[in-house]
Amino acid sequence: MKKKCMAAAVVMACSLMLAGCSDGNKESTEKETVDQTQTEKETETETEEATEEKKEEAATSSDATAADATAADATAADATPADAQELKKPEYRALDYVQLGTYKGLEITVDPIEVTDEEVDSEISSAIVRAGKREELSEGTVENGDIAVIDFVGKKDDVAFDGGTAKDYELEIGSNTFISGFEEGVEGMKVGETKDLELTFPENYQSTELAGQDVIFTVTVNAIKRIPELSDDLVKELSSNSQTVEEYRAEVKEALTANKVSQQENTELQTIYSQIVQNSVVKDFPQDVIDYTVKIRKDYYTNIAEQYGMGLVDFVQGMYGMTEEQFDEQLGYLAQETVRQEMLLKAIAETENIEVSEEEYLEGLQAYTEMYGFESPEALLEVNSEETVREVLLQDKVMQFLLDNAVIKEATAADATIADAEK
């Protein structure tokens, strides 16, 4: 079965979302809530650091897929409309710089796609929560997965400490939001019940006054918010396509399957690209293309900095902890990796005579217009140059060619045993 490859199109999605991501980071930085004193803030910090490390690895990995590498490329789509019109990307012949190795018949082993009933149940529960359809109970006992609406006061040596008090706080049991023992202590409490939880803050807790200290939280459960049983009436509120529980479960399973198929395709593309990188030799880089890519990217970040009322130097220092020299070095490295990916795919297009026809361009332009919510193709082209759209479409077409010419096999139980033994 052939798959429709839209991997390289991520470049425009990233262009449209980057500014929003920056705003989100700003909002999360500014948000301070009363529960932060008693929560595991060191865990949150570790998670954020791990996330940033993953982002950095994805941005700098030479084994990135076409989507990853192209997304890292701040092309004319990332500039302002004026920049997109003024700058012209230098033309070059990729085969002058690349010696291609084997790129057809590449073997890929993938796991079978399966969606379990447990995964369907979990997604349905998430959909109910997203839709705000939890039931609020004025009686009953707190269970794992419930939101307990609680009042609490935290005391050390019989004195309430700062940040340890809240009213009508909504705590999801099982989220591991609070220090160890808090949620476990609330689980099993009844609505209206008050209970003292004798707990100890972690030794490495960020507040030196509380680190390793014994405290008592007096907790009262005011109400319980619980995910209701799925019914036909609830299904009609959650879905515009399904009318019954059975139909909705089938709908959810189909969506989860499609998501896994998409994830598997991304894995296949990543594997294909990695093998092409290993099999090929990049003899040199077109310096004018590298310079162009760096300039477009730097212009983009300059525009973002201006939105924050900052200069570029202050922006990269405050946002990424980099000096201007370090930032320029990173831009140069990322530009080189972006151009590497572009050259490899372009060299395959030149070898196989793969081109984007006018009909394919117009169809792709319309698809991107709908995909990214533009009012019209003309509106899309105000922020993404025609050249960018054609480049993305060409990379999509090359990746589809590589996918169609790969040998894809499903992993067997024996493969799993070998993989486990190699770990």
CSV table of C-alpha atoms in Angstrom, one decimal:
chain,number,residue,atom,x,y,z
A,1,MET,CA,0.0,0.0,0.0
A,2,LYS,CA,1.4,3.4,-1.0
A,3,LYS,CA,1.4,6.2,1.6
A,4,LYS,CA,1.1,9.9,1.0
A,5,CYS,CA,4.3,11.5,2.2
A,6,MET,CA,3.9,15.0,3.5
A,7,ALA,CA,7.0,15.0,5.7
A,8,ALA,CA,8.9,18.0,4.3
A,9,ALA,CA,5.8,20.2,4.6
A,10,VAL,CA,6.6,20.6,8.3
A,11,VAL,CA,8.7,23.6,7.3
A,12,MET,CA,5.7,25.8,6.8
A,13,ALA,CA,3.9,24.5,9.9
A,14,CYS,CA,6.9,25.3,12.0
A,15,SER,CA,7.1,28.8,10.4
A,16,LEU,CA,3.6,29.5,11.5
A,17,MET,CA,3.9,28.1,15.0
A,18,LEU,CA,7.3,29.4,16.2
A,19,ALA,CA,6.1,32.7,17.4
A,20,GLY,CA,3.2,31.1,19.2
A,21,CYS,CA,5.7,28.7,20.9
A,22,SER,CA,7.7,31.6,22.2
A,23,ASP,CA,4.5,33.2,23.7
A,24,GLY,CA,3.7,29.9,25.4
A,25,ASN,CA,7.1,29.8,27.0
A,26,LYS,CA,6.7,33.3,28.2
A,27,GLU,CA,3.3,32.5,29.7
A,28,SER,CA,4.5,29.4,31.5
A,29,THR,CA,7.5,31.3,32.9
A,30,GLU,CA,5.3,34.0,34.3
A,31,LYS,CA,2.7,31.7,35.8
A,32,GLU,CA,3.2,31.2,39.5
A,33,THR,CA,0.5,29.3,41.5
A,34,VAL,CA,0.0,28.8,45.2
A,35,ASP,CA,0.7,25.1,45.1
A,36,GLN,CA,4.3,25.4,43.8
A,37,THR,CA,5.8,25.3,47.2
A,38,GLN,CA,4.5,21.8,48.1
A,39,THR,CA,4.9,20.4,44.6
A,40,GLU,CA,7.9,18.6,43.2
A,41,LYS,CA,9.3,21.6,41.4
A,42,GLU,CA,12.6,19.8,41.0
A,43,THR,CA,10.8,17.2,38.9
A,44,GLU,CA,9.3,19.9,36.7
A,45,THR,CA,12.7,21.4,36.2
A,46,GLU,CA,14.2,18.1,35.2
A,47,THR,CA,11.4,17.5,32.8
A,48,GLU,CA,11.8,20.9,31.2
A,49,GLU,CA,15.5,20.4,30.9
A,50,ALA,CA,15.0,17.0,29.3
A,51,THR,CA,12.5,18.4,26.9
A,52,GLU,CA,15.0,21.2,25.9
A,53,GLU,CA,17.7,18.6,25.4
A,54,LYS,CA,15.5,16.6,23.1
A,55,LYS,CA,14.7,19.7,21.1
A,56,GLU,CA,18.4,20.4,20.8
A,57,GLU,CA,19.1,16.9,19.7
A,58,ALA,CA,16.3,17.0,17.2
A,59,ALA,CA,17.6,20.3,15.8
A,60,THR,CA,21.3,19.2,15.5
A,61,SER,CA,21.0,15.5,14.6
A,62,SER,CA,22.5,14.7,11.2
A,63,ASP,CA,20.2,11.7,11.1
A,64,ALA,CA,17.1,13.8,11.2
A,65,THR,CA,14.3,12.9,8.8
A,66,ALA,CA,13.5,15.2,5.9
A,67,ALA,CA,10.8,16.6,8.1
A,68,ASP,CA,13.2,17.3,11.0
A,69,ALA,CA,16.0,18.7,8.8
A,70,THR,CA,13.6,20.8,6.8
A,71,ALA,CA,11.8,22.1,9.9
A,72,ALA,CA,15.2,23.3,11.2
A,73,ASP,CA,15.6,25.3,8.0
A,74,ALA,CA,14.4,28.9,8.4
A,75,THR,CA,13.8,29.4,4.7
A,76,ALA,CA,11.9,32.3,3.1
A,77,ALA,CA,8.8,31.0,4.9
A,78,ASP,CA,10.4,32.1,8.2
A,79,ALA,CA,11.1,35.6,7.1
A,80,THR,CA,8.7,38.5,6.9
A,81,PRO,CA,6.7,38.8,3.7
A,82,ALA,CA,9.1,41.6,2.6
A,83,ASP,CA,12.1,39.5,3.2
A,84,ALA,CA,10.6,36.6,1.3
A,85,GLN,CA,10.1,38.9,-1.7
A,86,GLU,CA,13.5,40.6,-1.6
A,87,LEU,CA,15.8,37.6,-1.0
A,88,LYS,CA,16.5,35.1,-3.8
A,89,LYS,CA,18.0,31.8,-3.0
A,90,PRO,CA,21.1,31.0,-5.0
A,91,GLU,CA,20.7,28.2,-7.6
A,92,TYR,CA,23.0,25.3,-7.7
A,93,ARG,CA,23.4,21.7,-9.0
A,94,ALA,CA,23.4,19.3,-6.1
A,95,LEU,CA,25.3,16.6,-8.0
A,96,ASP,CA,28.3,18.9,-8.2
A,97,TYR,CA,28.6,18.6,-4.4
A,98,VAL,CA,27.2,15.2,-3.6
A,99,GLN,CA,28.3,11.6,-4.5
A,100,LEU,CA,25.2,9.5,-4.0
A,101,GLY,CA,25.4,6.0,-2.6
A,102,THR,CA,22.6,3.4,-2.6
A,103,TYR,CA,19.2,5.0,-2.1
A,104,LYS,CA,16.8,2.5,-3.6
A,105,GLY,CA,15.9,-0.8,-2.2
A,106,LEU,CA,16.8,0.2,1.3
A,107,GLU,CA,15.6,-2.3,3.9
A,108,ILE,CA,13.5,-1.2,6.9
A,109,THR,CA,12.0,-3.3,9.6
A,110,VAL,CA,9.0,-1.8,11.5
A,111,ASP,CA,6.8,-3.0,14.3
A,112,PRO,CA,3.3,-4.3,13.5
A,113,ILE,CA,0.6,-1.6,14.1
A,114,GLU,CA,-1.8,-2.6,16.8
A,115,VAL,CA,-4.2,-0.5,18.9
A,116,THR,CA,-5.3,-2.2,22.2
A,117,ASP,CA,-8.6,-1.8,24.0
A,118,GLU,CA,-6.6,-0.1,26.9
A,119,GLU,CA,-5.3,2.5,24.5
A,120,VAL,CA,-8.9,3.2,23.2
A,121,ASP,CA,-10.1,3.5,26.8
A,122,SER,CA,-7.3,5.9,27.7
A,123,GLU,CA,-8.0,8.1,24.6
A,124,ILE,CA,-11.7,8.2,25.4
A,125,SER,CA,-11.0,9.3,29.0
A,126,SER,CA,-8.7,12.0,27.6
A,127,ALA,CA,-11.4,13.1,25.2
A,128,ILE,CA,-14.0,13.4,28.0
A,129,VAL,CA,-11.5,15.4,30.1
A,130,ARG,CA,-10.7,17.7,27.1
A,131,ALA,CA,-14.4,18.3,26.6
A,132,GLY,CA,-14.9,19.3,30.2
A,133,LYS,CA,-17.4,16.5,30.8
A,134,ARG,CA,-16.2,15.3,34.2
A,135,GLU,CA,-19.0,14.8,36.6
A,136,GLU,CA,-18.8,16.7,39.9
A,137,LEU,CA,-19.8,14.5,42.8
A,138,SER,CA,-20.9,16.0,46.2
A,139,GLU,CA,-20.5,12.6,47.8
A,140,GLY,CA,-18.4,9.5,47.4
A,141,THR,CA,-14.7,8.5,47.8
A,142,VAL,CA,-11.7,9.8,46.0
A,143,GLU,CA,-10.3,7.3,43.5
A,144,ASN,CA,-7.1,7.3,41.3
A,145,GLY,CA,-7.7,9.4,38.2
A,146,ASP,CA,-10.3,11.6,40.0
A,147,ILE,CA,-9.9,15.3,40.5
A,148,ALA,CA,-10.2,16.0,44.2
A,149,VAL,CA,-11.4,19.6,45.0
A,150,ILE,CA,-9.6,20.2,48.2
A,151,ASP,CA,-8.7,22.9,50.8
A,152,PHE,CA,-5.3,22.3,52.5
A,153,VAL,CA,-3.0,24.0,55.0
A,154,GLY,CA,0.6,23.0,55.3
A,155,LYS,CA,2.3,23.5,58.7
A,156,LYS,CA,5.9,23.0,60.0
A,157,ASP,CA,6.2,23.0,63.8
A,158,ASP,CA,2.5,24.0,64.0
A,159,VAL,CA,3.2,27.2,61.9
A,160,ALA,CA,1.7,27.5,58.4
A,161,PHE,CA,4.5,28.0,55.8
A,162,ASP,CA,4.3,30.3,52.8
A,163,GLY,CA,2.7,28.8,49.7
A,164,GLY,CA,1.4,25.8,51.6
A,165,THR,CA,-2.3,26.9,51.7
A,166,ALA,CA,-5.0,26.8,49.1
A,167,LYS,CA,-8.8,26.6,48.8
A,168,ASP,CA,-10.8,24.6,46.3
A,169,TYR,CA,-7.6,23.4,44.7
A,170,GLU,CA,-8.2,20.8,41.9
A,171,LEU,CA,-5.7,18.0,42.4
A,172,GLU,CA,-5.7,15.1,39.9
A,173,ILE,CA,-4.9,11.9,41.8
A,174,GLY,CA,-2.1,10.0,40.1
A,175,SER,CA,-0.6,13.1,38.4
A,176,ASN,CA,2.3,13.1,40.9
A,177,THR,CA,2.0,16.8,41.2
A,178,PHE,CA,2.6,17.1,44.9
A,179,ILE,CA,5.3,15.7,47.1
A,180,SER,CA,5.4,12.0,47.7
A,181,GLY,CA,2.5,10.8,49.9
A,182,PHE,CA,0.2,13.7,49.4
A,183,GLU,CA,-2.0,12.3,46.6
A,184,GLU,CA,-1.8,8.8,48.2
A,185,GLY,CA,-3.1,10.3,51.4
A,186,VAL,CA,-6.0,12.0,49.6
A,187,GLU,CA,-7.0,8.9,47.7
A,188,GLY,CA,-9.7,7.1,49.7
A,189,MET,CA,-10.9,10.2,51.5
A,190,LYS,CA,-14.7,10.9,51.4
A,191,VAL,CA,-16.3,14.2,50.4
A,192,GLY,CA,-16.5,16.4,53.5
A,193,GLU,CA,-13.7,14.5,55.3
A,194,THR,CA,-10.8,16.3,56.8
A,195,LYS,CA,-7.5,14.5,57.4
A,196,ASP,CA,-3.9,15.3,58.5
A,197,LEU,CA,-1.1,14.0,56.2
A,198,GLU,CA,2.2,13.7,57.9
A,199,LEU,CA,4.8,14.1,55.1
A,200,THR,CA,8.4,14.9,54.6
A,201,PHE,CA,9.8,17.2,51.9
A,202,PRO,CA,12.6,15.7,49.7
A,203,GLU,CA,16.2,16.3,50.8
A,204,ASN,CA,16.9,18.1,47.5
A,205,TYR,CA,13.8,20.3,47.6
A,206,GLN,CA,14.5,23.7,46.2
A,207,SER,CA,13.3,25.5,49.3
A,208,THR,CA,16.1,25.2,51.9
A,209,GLU,CA,13.7,25.9,54.6
A,210,LEU,CA,11.5,22.9,53.7
A,211,ALA,CA,14.1,20.5,52.3
A,212,GLY,CA,14.1,17.3,54.3
A,213,GLN,CA,11.6,18.8,56.8
A,214,ASP,CA,8.6,17.0,58.4
A,215,VAL,CA,5.3,18.8,57.8
A,216,ILE,CA,1.6,18.2,58.3
A,217,PHE,CA,-0.9,19.0,55.6
A,218,THR,CA,-4.5,19.3,56.9
A,219,VAL,CA,-6.7,18.4,53.9
A,220,THR,CA,-10.4,18.7,53.4
A,221,VAL,CA,-12.2,17.2,50.4
A,222,ASN,CA,-14.9,19.5,49.1
A,223,ALA,CA,-16.0,17.6,46.0
A,224,ILE,CA,-14.9,15.0,43.5
A,225,LYS,CA,-14.7,15.4,39.7
A,226,ARG,CA,-14.8,12.1,37.9
A,227,ILE,CA,-14.8,10.8,34.4
A,228,PRO,CA,-18.3,9.4,33.8
A,229,GLU,CA,-19.1,6.1,32.1
A,230,LEU,CA,-19.4,6.5,28.4
A,231,SER,CA,-23.0,6.5,27.1
A,232,ASP,CA,-24.7,7.1,23.8
A,233,ASP,CA,-25.8,10.6,25.0
A,234,LEU,CA,-22.2,11.5,26.0
A,235,VAL,CA,-20.9,10.1,22.6
A,236,LYS,CA,-23.1,12.6,20.8
A,237,GLU,CA,-21.5,15.4,22.8
A,238,LEU,CA,-18.0,14.2,22.0
A,239,SER,CA,-18.3,13.3,18.3
A,240,SER,CA,-20.1,14.7,15.3
A,241,ASN,CA,-19.8,11.4,13.5
A,242,SER,CA,-20.8,8.7,16.0
A,243,GLN,CA,-24.1,8.1,17.7
A,244,THR,CA,-23.4,5.1,19.9
A,245,VAL,CA,-20.7,3.9,22.2
A,246,GLU,CA,-19.8,1.1,19.8
A,247,GLU,CA,-19.5,3.5,16.9
A,248,TYR,CA,-17.4,5.9,18.9
A,249,ARG,CA,-15.0,3.3,20.1
A,250,ALA,CA,-14.5,2.3,16.5
A,251,GLU,CA,-14.0,5.9,15.5
A,252,VAL,CA,-11.4,6.4,18.2
A,253,LYS,CA,-9.6,3.2,17.3
A,254,GLU,CA,-9.4,4.3,13.7
A,255,ALA,CA,-7.9,7.6,14.7
A,256,LEU,CA,-5.3,6.0,16.9
A,257,THR,CA,-4.4,3.6,14.1
A,258,ALA,CA,-4.0,6.4,11.7
A,259,ASN,CA,-1.8,8.2,14.2
A,260,LYS,CA,0.4,5.1,14.6
A,261,VAL,CA,0.6,4.7,10.8
A,262,SER,CA,1.8,8.3,10.6
A,263,GLN,CA,4.3,7.8,13.4
A,264,GLN,CA,5.6,4.6,11.6
A,265,GLU,CA,6.0,6.5,8.4
A,266,ASN,CA,8.1,9.1,10.1
A,267,THR,CA,10.2,6.3,11.5
A,268,GLU,CA,10.6,4.9,8.0
A,269,LEU,CA,11.6,8.3,6.6
A,270,GLN,CA,14.1,8.8,9.4
A,271,THR,CA,15.6,5.4,8.7
A,272,ILE,CA,15.8,6.0,5.0
A,273,TYR,CA,17.4,9.4,5.4
A,274,SER,CA,19.9,8.0,7.9
A,275,GLN,CA,21.0,5.2,5.5
A,276,ILE,CA,21.3,7.7,2.6
A,277,VAL,CA,23.6,9.9,4.8
A,278,GLN,CA,25.7,6.9,5.6
A,279,ASN,CA,25.8,5.7,2.0
A,280,SER,CA,26.6,9.1,0.4
A,281,VAL,CA,29.4,11.5,0.4
A,282,VAL,CA,29.0,15.3,0.6
A,283,LYS,CA,32.2,16.6,-1.1
A,284,ASP,CA,31.5,20.3,-0.4
A,285,PHE,CA,28.8,22.8,0.4
A,286,PRO,CA,27.7,25.8,-1.8
A,287,GLN,CA,28.8,28.6,0.5
A,288,ASP,CA,26.3,31.1,-1.0
A,289,VAL,CA,23.5,28.8,-0.1
A,290,ILE,CA,24.9,28.3,3.5
A,291,ASP,CA,25.1,32.1,3.8
A,292,TYR,CA,21.6,32.6,2.5
A,293,THR,CA,20.2,30.0,5.0
A,294,VAL,CA,22.1,31.7,7.9
A,295,LYS,CA,20.8,35.1,6.9
A,296,ILE,CA,17.2,34.1,6.6
A,297,ARG,CA,17.3,32.3,9.9
A,298,LYS,CA,19.0,35.2,11.6
A,299,ASP,CA,16.5,37.7,10.1
A,300,TYR,CA,13.7,35.5,11.5
A,301,TYR,CA,15.1,35.5,15.1
A,302,THR,CA,15.7,39.3,14.8
A,303,ASN,CA,12.0,39.7,13.9
A,304,ILE,CA,11.0,37.6,16.9
A,305,ALA,CA,13.3,39.6,19.2
A,306,GLU,CA,11.7,42.8,18.0
A,307,GLN,CA,8.3,41.4,18.9
A,308,TYR,CA,9.6,41.2,22.5
A,309,GLY,CA,11.0,44.7,22.3
A,310,MET,CA,14.6,43.4,22.4
A,311,GLY,CA,17.7,43.3,20.3
A,312,LEU,CA,18.9,40.0,18.9
A,313,VAL,CA,21.9,39.8,21.3
A,314,ASP,CA,19.8,40.3,24.4
A,315,PHE,CA,17.1,37.9,23.0
A,316,VAL,CA,19.4,35.0,22.4
A,317,GLN,CA,21.1,35.6,25.8
A,318,GLY,CA,17.9,35.7,27.7
A,319,MET,CA,16.1,33.0,25.8
A,320,TYR,CA,18.8,30.5,25.0
A,321,GLY,CA,21.7,31.5,27.3
A,322,MET,CA,24.0,32.0,24.3
A,323,THR,CA,26.4,34.8,23.4
A,324,GLU,CA,26.2,36.3,19.9
A,325,GLU,CA,29.2,34.3,18.9
A,326,GLN,CA,27.7,31.0,20.1
A,327,PHE,CA,24.5,31.8,18.4
A,328,ASP,CA,26.2,32.5,15.1
A,329,GLU,CA,28.1,29.3,15.4
A,330,GLN,CA,24.9,27.3,16.1
A,331,LEU,CA,23.2,29.0,13.1
A,332,GLY,CA,26.1,28.0,10.9
A,333,TYR,CA,26.0,24.4,12.0
A,334,LEU,CA,22.3,24.1,11.6
A,335,ALA,CA,22.5,25.7,8.2
A,336,GLN,CA,25.1,23.2,7.1
A,337,GLU,CA,23.0,20.3,8.3
A,338,THR,CA,19.9,21.7,6.6
A,339,VAL,CA,21.7,22.2,3.3
A,340,ARG,CA,23.2,18.7,3.6
A,341,GLN,CA,19.7,17.2,3.7
A,342,GLU,CA,18.5,19.5,0.9
A,343,MET,CA,21.4,18.6,-1.3
A,344,LEU,CA,21.0,14.8,-0.8
A,345,LEU,CA,17.3,14.9,-1.8
A,346,LYS,CA,18.0,17.4,-4.6
A,347,ALA,CA,20.7,15.1,-6.0
A,348,ILE,CA,18.3,12.2,-6.0
A,349,ALA,CA,15.7,14.4,-7.8
A,350,GLU,CA,18.4,15.4,-10.4
A,351,THR,CA,19.4,11.7,-10.9
A,352,GLU,CA,15.9,10.4,-11.2
A,353,ASN,CA,14.6,13.4,-13.1
A,354,ILE,CA,11.9,14.1,-10.4
A,355,GLU,CA,10.2,17.4,-10.8
A,356,VAL,CA,7.1,19.1,-9.5
A,357,SER,CA,4.7,19.8,-12.4
A,358,GLU,CA,2.5,22.9,-12.5
A,359,GLU,CA,-0.5,20.8,-11.7
A,360,GLU,CA,1.2,19.2,-8.7
A,361,TYR,CA,2.3,22.7,-7.5
A,362,LEU,CA,-1.2,24.1,-7.6
A,363,GLU,CA,-2.6,21.0,-5.9
A,364,GLY,CA,0.1,21.1,-3.2
A,365,LEU,CA,-0.5,24.9,-2.7
A,366,GLN,CA,-4.2,24.3,-2.2
A,367,ALA,CA,-3.5,21.4,0.2
A,368,TYR,CA,-1.1,23.5,2.3
A,369,THR,CA,-3.6,26.4,2.3
A,370,GLU,CA,-6.2,24.1,3.9
A,371,MET,CA,-3.7,22.3,6.1
A,372,TYR,CA,-2.4,25.5,7.7
A,373,GLY,CA,-5.7,27.5,7.8
A,374,PHE,CA,-4.9,30.2,5.3
A,375,GLU,CA,-7.9,32.0,3.8
A,376,SER,CA,-6.5,31.5,0.3
A,377,PRO,CA,-3.4,30.4,-1.6
A,378,GLU,CA,-2.6,34.0,-2.1
A,379,ALA,CA,-2.6,34.6,1.7
A,380,LEU,CA,-0.2,31.7,2.1
A,381,LEU,CA,2.1,33.1,-0.5
A,382,GLU,CA,2.3,36.4,1.4
A,383,VAL,CA,4.3,34.6,4.1
A,384,ASN,CA,5.8,31.7,2.1
A,385,SER,CA,7.4,32.3,-1.2
A,386,GLU,CA,6.5,30.2,-4.2
A,387,GLU,CA,10.1,29.0,-4.3
A,388,THR,CA,9.7,27.6,-0.8
A,389,VAL,CA,6.4,25.8,-1.6
A,390,ARG,CA,8.0,24.2,-4.7
A,391,GLU,CA,11.0,23.1,-2.7
A,392,VAL,CA,8.9,21.5,0.0
A,393,LEU,CA,6.8,19.8,-2.6
A,394,LEU,CA,9.9,18.5,-4.4
A,395,GLN,CA,11.3,17.1,-1.1
A,396,ASP,CA,7.9,15.4,-0.4
A,397,LYS,CA,8.0,13.9,-3.8
A,398,VAL,CA,11.5,12.6,-3.4
A,399,MET,CA,10.8,11.1,0.0
A,400,GLN,CA,7.7,9.4,-1.4
A,401,PHE,CA,9.9,8.0,-4.2
A,402,LEU,CA,12.3,6.7,-1.6
A,403,LEU,CA,9.5,5.2,0.5
A,404,ASP,CA,7.9,3.5,-2.6
A,405,ASN,CA,11.3,2.0,-3.5
A,406,ALA,CA,12.2,0.8,0.0
A,407,VAL,CA,11.8,-2.8,1.2
A,408,ILE,CA,9.7,-2.5,4.4
A,409,LYS,CA,9.2,-5.6,6.5
A,410,GLU,CA,7.3,-6.1,9.7
A,411,ALA,CA,9.3,-7.2,12.8
A,412,THR,CA,8.7,-10.8,14.0
A,413,ALA,CA,8.9,-12.2,17.5
A,414,ALA,CA,12.4,-13.5,16.6
A,415,ASP,CA,13.4,-9.9,15.7
A,416,ALA,CA,12.1,-8.7,19.1
A,417,THR,CA,14.1,-11.4,20.8
A,418,ILE,CA,17.3,-10.4,19.0
A,419,ALA,CA,16.7,-6.7,19.7
A,420,ASP,CA,16.3,-7.5,23.4
A,421,ALA,CA,19.5,-9.5,23.5
A,422,GLU,CA,21.4,-6.6,21.9
A,423,LYS,CA,20.3,-4.2,24.6
